[in-house]
Short mmCIF file of C-alpha atoms in Angstrom, two decimals:
data_model
loop_
_atom_site.label_atom_id
_atom_site.label_comp_id
_atom_site.label_asym_id
_atom_site.label_seq_id
_atom_site.Cartn_x
_atom_site.Cartn_y
_atom_site.Cartn_z
CA MET A 1 -3.89 -147.41 -227.91
CA PHE A 2 -6.29 -149.63 -229.90
CA ILE A 3 -5.88 -152.48 -227.38
CA GLN A 4 -6.78 -150.13 -224.50
CA PHE A 5 -9.96 -149.05 -226.29
CA LEU A 6 -10.79 -152.67 -227.05
CA PHE A 7 -10.46 -153.72 -223.40
CA ILE A 8 -12.58 -150.78 -222.23
CA PHE A 9 -15.18 -151.57 -224.91
CA LEU A 10 -15.36 -155.25 -223.92
CA GLY A 11 -15.48 -154.48 -220.21
CA GLY A 12 -18.19 -151.86 -220.75
CA GLY A 13 -20.29 -154.32 -222.72
CA LEU A 14 -20.01 -156.96 -220.00
CA GLY A 15 -20.82 -154.35 -217.35
CA SER A 16 -23.91 -153.18 -219.23
CA ILE A 17 -25.17 -156.72 -219.72
CA SER A 18 -24.57 -157.44 -216.03
CA ARG A 19 -26.46 -154.27 -215.03
CA TYR A 20 -29.38 -155.28 -217.23
CA ALA A 21 -29.38 -158.78 -215.71
CA VAL A 22 -29.53 -157.43 -212.15
CA SER A 23 -32.30 -154.97 -213.08
CA TYR A 24 -34.19 -157.72 -214.90
CA ILE A 25 -33.91 -160.27 -212.08
CA THR A 26 -34.51 -157.95 -209.09
CA PRO A 27 -38.29 -157.43 -209.67
CA ASN A 28 -38.73 -161.21 -209.42
CA TYR A 29 -37.71 -160.99 -205.75
CA TYR A 30 -38.74 -157.46 -204.78
CA LYS A 31 -42.06 -155.78 -205.59
CA GLY A 32 -41.70 -152.46 -203.72
CA ASN A 33 -41.39 -148.90 -205.00
CA PHE A 34 -37.74 -148.48 -204.02
CA PRO A 35 -35.49 -148.76 -207.15
CA LEU A 36 -33.61 -151.73 -205.69
CA GLY A 37 -32.02 -152.94 -208.95
CA THR A 38 -30.18 -149.69 -209.65
CA PHE A 39 -29.34 -149.29 -205.96
CA LEU A 40 -27.74 -152.76 -205.83
CA VAL A 41 -25.84 -152.22 -209.07
CA ASN A 42 -24.39 -148.93 -207.85
CA ILE A 43 -23.44 -150.30 -204.41
CA ILE A 44 -21.82 -153.42 -205.87
CA GLY A 45 -20.05 -151.23 -208.43
CA CYS A 46 -18.72 -148.93 -205.70
CA PHE A 47 -17.36 -151.92 -203.80
CA LEU A 48 -15.71 -153.32 -206.93
CA ILE A 49 -14.13 -149.98 -207.84
CA GLY A 50 -12.66 -149.73 -204.33
CA LEU A 51 -11.38 -153.31 -204.47
CA PHE A 52 -10.01 -153.08 -208.02
CA SER A 53 -8.32 -149.75 -207.28
CA ILE A 54 -6.06 -151.52 -204.81
CA VAL A 55 -5.72 -154.97 -206.35
CA LEU A 56 -5.17 -153.77 -209.94
CA HIS A 57 -3.29 -150.52 -209.42
CA LYS A 58 -0.19 -151.91 -211.15
CA ASN A 59 -1.97 -153.64 -214.04
CA LEU A 60 -3.11 -150.93 -216.45
CA THR A 61 -4.84 -153.35 -218.83
CA LEU A 62 -6.99 -155.01 -216.16
CA ASN A 63 -7.57 -151.62 -214.55
CA GLU A 64 -9.00 -150.27 -217.80
CA PHE A 65 -10.99 -153.44 -218.49
CA LEU A 66 -12.53 -153.77 -215.02
CA ILE A 67 -12.70 -150.24 -213.59
CA THR A 68 -13.18 -148.02 -216.64
CA GLY A 69 -14.94 -150.65 -218.75
CA PHE A 70 -16.88 -153.08 -216.57
CA CYS A 71 -17.64 -150.82 -213.60
CA GLY A 72 -18.30 -147.87 -215.92
CA GLY A 73 -20.83 -149.95 -217.86
CA PHE A 74 -22.23 -151.63 -214.75
CA THR A 75 -22.94 -148.61 -212.55
CA THR A 76 -25.40 -146.00 -213.66
CA PHE A 77 -25.70 -142.48 -212.33
CA SER A 78 -28.17 -141.54 -215.05
CA SER A 79 -30.65 -144.27 -214.04
CA PHE A 80 -30.20 -143.33 -210.39
CA SER A 81 -30.98 -139.69 -211.21
CA LYS A 82 -34.03 -140.61 -213.30
CA GLU A 83 -35.45 -142.89 -210.63
CA ALA A 84 -34.91 -140.29 -207.90
CA PHE A 85 -36.61 -137.67 -210.09
CA LEU A 86 -39.58 -139.98 -210.71
CA LEU A 87 -39.98 -140.61 -206.99
CA PHE A 88 -39.98 -136.86 -206.31
CA ASN A 89 -42.36 -136.30 -209.23
CA LYS A 90 -44.79 -138.93 -207.89
CA ALA A 91 -44.75 -137.12 -204.52
CA LYS A 92 -42.95 -140.02 -202.84
CA ILE A 93 -40.72 -137.46 -201.17
CA LYS A 94 -39.67 -139.55 -198.18
CA LEU A 95 -38.75 -142.54 -200.35
CA ALA A 96 -36.89 -140.27 -202.79
CA PHE A 97 -34.76 -138.82 -199.98
CA ILE A 98 -34.10 -142.28 -198.55
CA TYR A 99 -33.00 -143.46 -202.01
CA VAL A 100 -30.69 -140.50 -202.67
CA PHE A 101 -29.20 -140.46 -199.18
CA SER A 102 -28.73 -144.22 -198.89
CA SER A 103 -27.24 -144.48 -202.39
CA CYS A 104 -24.61 -141.86 -201.56
CA VAL A 105 -23.77 -143.05 -198.06
CA VAL A 106 -23.89 -146.79 -198.72
CA GLY A 107 -22.04 -146.24 -202.02
CA LEU A 108 -19.19 -144.48 -200.24
CA LEU A 109 -19.12 -147.13 -197.52
CA SER A 110 -19.05 -149.88 -200.15
CA LEU A 111 -16.15 -148.22 -201.95
CA PHE A 112 -14.31 -147.93 -198.62
CA LEU A 113 -14.98 -151.62 -197.82
CA GLY A 114 -13.74 -152.66 -201.25
CA TYR A 115 -10.63 -150.54 -200.78
CA ILE A 116 -9.93 -152.06 -197.35
CA THR A 117 -10.71 -155.57 -198.62
CA GLY A 118 -8.11 -155.07 -201.33
CA GLY A 119 -5.52 -154.16 -198.72
CA GLY A 120 -5.67 -150.37 -198.93
CA ASN A 121 -4.75 -148.20 -195.96
CA CYS A 122 -6.64 -145.13 -194.86
#
């Protein structure tokens, strides 16, 4: 049991550092109001979860390290919710709806693409 917790802990740390790196680097290339860093992190994370769910389904250790740990630390529903709230609060209603809708739809599509890329059948 300790080894499982250790792998999840290490994966989560790497995921969190990776999320911070994407959020730190994104404003260097994008100056708009859309929360692109969090959007990219969540879409990439959805793709990876779909891919890893197929590729790693028989390897519990890598599954815990990459899906529960890394992807759990990398993706961030709380930041997504905060940024959507701030857009609504700043009366950027249209942009807020675009962000919420596109995050959900593109996130699901990314998970599906990852799943298919890994060889999953629908």
